[in-house]
CSV table of N, CA and C in Angstrom, one decimal:
chain,number,residue,atom,x,y,z
K,1,MET,N,0.8,-1.2,0.0
K,1,MET,CA,0.0,0.0,0.0
K,1,MET,C,0.9,1.2,0.0
K,2,ILE,N,0.4,2.3,-0.6
K,2,ILE,CA,1.1,3.6,-0.7
K,2,ILE,C,0.2,4.7,-0.1
K,3,LYS,N,0.8,5.4,0.8
K,3,LYS,CA,0.1,6.6,1.4
K,3,LYS,C,0.5,7.8,0.5
K,4,VAL,N,-0.5,8.5,0.0
K,4,VAL,CA,-0.3,9.7,-0.8
K,4,VAL,C,-0.9,10.9,-0.1
K,5,THR,N,-0.1,12.0,0.0
K,5,THR,CA,-0.5,13.2,0.7
K,5,THR,C,-0.3,14.4,-0.3
K,6,LEU,N,-1.3,15.2,-0.4
K,6,LEU,CA,-1.3,16.4,-1.2
K,6,LEU,C,-0.5,17.5,-0.4
K,7,VAL,N,0.6,18.0,-1.0
K,7,VAL,CA,1.4,19.0,-0.3
K,7,VAL,C,1.4,20.3,-1.0
K,8,LYS,N,0.8,20.4,-2.2
K,8,LYS,CA,0.7,21.7,-2.8
K,8,LYS,C,-0.7,21.9,-3.3
K,9,SER,N,-1.1,23.2,-3.5
K,9,SER,CA,-2.5,23.5,-3.8
K,9,SER,C,-2.8,23.1,-5.3
K,10,LEU,N,-4.1,22.8,-5.5
K,10,LEU,CA,-4.5,22.5,-6.9
K,10,LEU,C,-4.9,23.7,-7.7
K,11,ASN,N,-4.9,24.9,-7.0
K,11,ASN,CA,-5.3,26.2,-7.7
K,11,ASN,C,-4.4,26.4,-8.9
K,12,GLY,N,-5.0,26.7,-10.1
K,12,GLY,CA,-4.2,27.1,-11.2
K,12,GLY,C,-3.5,25.9,-11.9
K,13,ARG,N,-3.8,24.7,-11.5
K,13,ARG,CA,-3.1,23.5,-12.1
K,13,ARG,C,-3.9,23.1,-13.4
K,14,ASN,N,-3.2,22.3,-14.2
K,14,ASN,CA,-3.8,21.7,-15.3
K,14,ASN,C,-5.1,20.9,-14.9
K,15,ASP,N,-6.1,21.0,-15.7
K,15,ASP,CA,-7.4,20.3,-15.4
K,15,ASP,C,-7.2,18.8,-15.2
K,16,LYS,N,-6.4,18.2,-16.1
K,16,LYS,CA,-6.1,16.7,-16.0
K,16,LYS,C,-5.4,16.4,-14.7
K,17,HIS,N,-4.6,17.3,-14.2
K,17,HIS,CA,-3.8,17.0,-13.0
K,17,HIS,C,-4.8,17.1,-11.8
K,18,ILE,N,-5.7,18.1,-11.8
K,18,ILE,CA,-6.7,18.2,-10.8
K,18,ILE,C,-7.6,17.0,-10.7
K,19,ALA,N,-8.0,16.5,-11.9
K,19,ALA,CA,-8.9,15.3,-12.0
K,19,ALA,C,-8.1,14.1,-11.5
K,20,THR,N,-6.8,14.0,-11.7
K,20,THR,CA,-6.1,12.9,-11.2
K,20,THR,C,-6.0,12.9,-9.7
K,21,ALA,N,-5.8,14.1,-9.1
K,21,ALA,CA,-5.7,14.2,-7.7
K,21,ALA,C,-7.0,13.8,-7.1
K,22,HIS,N,-8.1,14.3,-7.7
K,22,HIS,CA,-9.5,13.9,-7.2
K,22,HIS,C,-9.7,12.4,-7.3
K,23,SER,N,-9.2,11.8,-8.3
K,23,SER,CA,-9.4,10.4,-8.5
K,23,SER,C,-8.6,9.6,-7.4
K,24,LEU,N,-7.6,10.2,-6.8
K,24,LEU,CA,-6.9,9.6,-5.7
K,24,LEU,C,-7.5,10.0,-4.4
K,25,GLY,N,-8.5,10.8,-4.4
K,25,GLY,CA,-9.2,11.2,-3.2
K,25,GLY,C,-8.6,12.4,-2.5
K,26,LEU,N,-7.8,13.2,-3.2
K,26,LEU,CA,-7.1,14.4,-2.7
K,26,LEU,C,-7.8,15.6,-3.2
K,27,LYS,N,-8.3,16.4,-2.2
K,27,LYS,CA,-9.0,17.7,-2.6
K,27,LYS,C,-8.4,18.9,-2.0
K,28,LYS,N,-7.9,18.8,-0.7
K,28,LYS,CA,-7.3,19.9,0.0
K,28,LYS,C,-5.8,19.6,0.4
K,29,ILE,N,-5.1,20.6,0.6
K,29,ILE,CA,-3.7,20.4,1.1
K,29,ILE,C,-3.7,19.6,2.4
K,30,ASN,N,-2.8,18.7,2.5
K,30,ASN,CA,-2.7,17.7,3.6
K,30,ASN,C,-3.7,16.6,3.7
K,31,ASP,N,-4.5,16.5,2.6
K,31,ASP,CA,-5.4,15.3,2.5
K,31,ASP,C,-4.5,14.1,2.2
K,32,ALA,N,-4.8,13.0,2.8
K,32,ALA,CA,-4.0,11.8,2.6
K,32,ALA,C,-4.9,10.6,2.4
K,33,THR,N,-4.5,9.7,1.5
K,33,THR,CA,-5.2,8.5,1.3
K,33,THR,C,-4.2,7.3,1.2
K,34,VAL,N,-4.7,6.1,1.4
K,34,VAL,CA,-3.9,4.9,1.2
K,34,VAL,C,-4.4,4.2,0.0
K,35,GLN,N,-3.5,4.0,-1.0
K,35,GLN,CA,-3.9,3.4,-2.3
K,35,GLN,C,-3.2,2.1,-2.5
K,36,PRO,N,-3.7,1.2,-3.3
K,36,PRO,CA,-3.0,0.0,-3.6
K,36,PRO,C,-1.8,0.2,-4.4
K,37,ASP,N,-0.8,-0.6,-4.2
K,37,ASP,CA,0.5,-0.5,-4.9
K,37,ASP,C,0.4,-1.2,-6.2
K,38,ASN,N,-0.1,-0.6,-7.2
K,38,ASN,CA,-0.2,-1.2,-8.5
K,38,ASN,C,0.2,-0.2,-9.6
K,39,ALA,N,0.2,-0.7,-10.9
K,39,ALA,CA,0.7,0.1,-12.0
K,39,ALA,C,-0.2,1.3,-12.2
K,40,MET,N,-1.5,1.2,-12.1
K,40,MET,CA,-2.4,2.3,-12.3
K,40,MET,C,-2.2,3.4,-11.3
K,41,THR,N,-2.1,3.1,-10.0
K,41,THR,CA,-1.8,4.1,-9.0
K,41,THR,C,-0.5,4.7,-9.2
K,42,LYS,N,0.5,4.0,-9.5
K,42,LYS,CA,1.9,4.6,-9.7
K,42,LYS,C,1.9,5.5,-10.9
K,43,GLY,N,1.1,5.2,-12.0
K,43,GLY,CA,1.0,6.1,-13.1
K,43,GLY,C,0.3,7.4,-12.7
K,44,LYS,N,-0.7,7.4,-11.9
K,44,LYS,CA,-1.4,8.6,-11.4
K,44,LYS,C,-0.5,9.4,-10.6
K,45,ILE,N,0.3,8.8,-9.7
K,45,ILE,CA,1.2,9.5,-8.8
K,45,ILE,C,2.3,10.1,-9.7
K,46,ALA,N,2.8,9.4,-10.7
K,46,ALA,CA,3.9,10.0,-11.5
K,46,ALA,C,3.4,11.2,-12.3
K,47,GLN,N,2.1,11.3,-12.6
K,47,GLN,CA,1.6,12.4,-13.3
K,47,GLN,C,1.5,13.7,-12.5
K,48,ILE,N,1.3,13.5,-11.2
K,48,ILE,CA,1.2,14.7,-10.3
K,48,ILE,C,2.2,14.6,-9.2
K,49,ALA,N,3.4,14.1,-9.5
K,49,ALA,CA,4.4,13.9,-8.5
K,49,ALA,C,4.9,15.2,-7.9
K,50,TYR,N,4.8,16.3,-8.6
K,50,TYR,CA,5.2,17.6,-8.1
K,50,TYR,C,4.2,18.2,-7.1
K,51,LEU,N,3.1,17.5,-6.9
K,51,LEU,CA,2.0,18.0,-6.0
K,51,LEU,C,1.9,17.1,-4.7
K,52,VAL,N,2.5,15.9,-4.8
K,52,VAL,CA,2.2,15.0,-3.7
K,52,VAL,C,3.5,14.5,-3.0
K,53,LYS,N,3.3,13.9,-1.9
K,53,LYS,CA,4.4,13.2,-1.1
K,53,LYS,C,3.9,11.8,-1.0
K,54,THR,N,4.7,10.8,-1.2
K,54,THR,CA,4.3,9.4,-1.0
K,54,THR,C,5.2,8.7,0.0
K,55,GLU,N,4.6,7.7,0.6
K,55,GLU,CA,5.4,6.8,1.5
K,55,GLU,C,4.7,5.4,1.5
K,56,VAL,N,5.6,4.4,1.7
K,56,VAL,CA,5.1,3.0,1.6
K,56,VAL,C,4.5,2.7,3.0
K,57,VAL,N,3.3,2.1,3.0
K,57,VAL,CA,2.7,1.6,4.2
K,57,VAL,C,2.5,0.1,4.1
K,58,GLU,N,2.8,-0.6,5.2
K,58,GLU,CA,2.6,-2.0,5.2
K,58,GLU,C,1.2,-2.4,5.5
């Protein structure tokens, strides 16, 4: 499992990046969700890597 935390604002960002953040359950700064460690999740995180912080959760 991967814990994803939004560390930067979504204001003024690309619409696709905002949609990606919302699909991960991130709407406000410091929102955090735990996502499965699979290729689809890693692709979403890679797209918005400049907005989020990740850490591995057992």
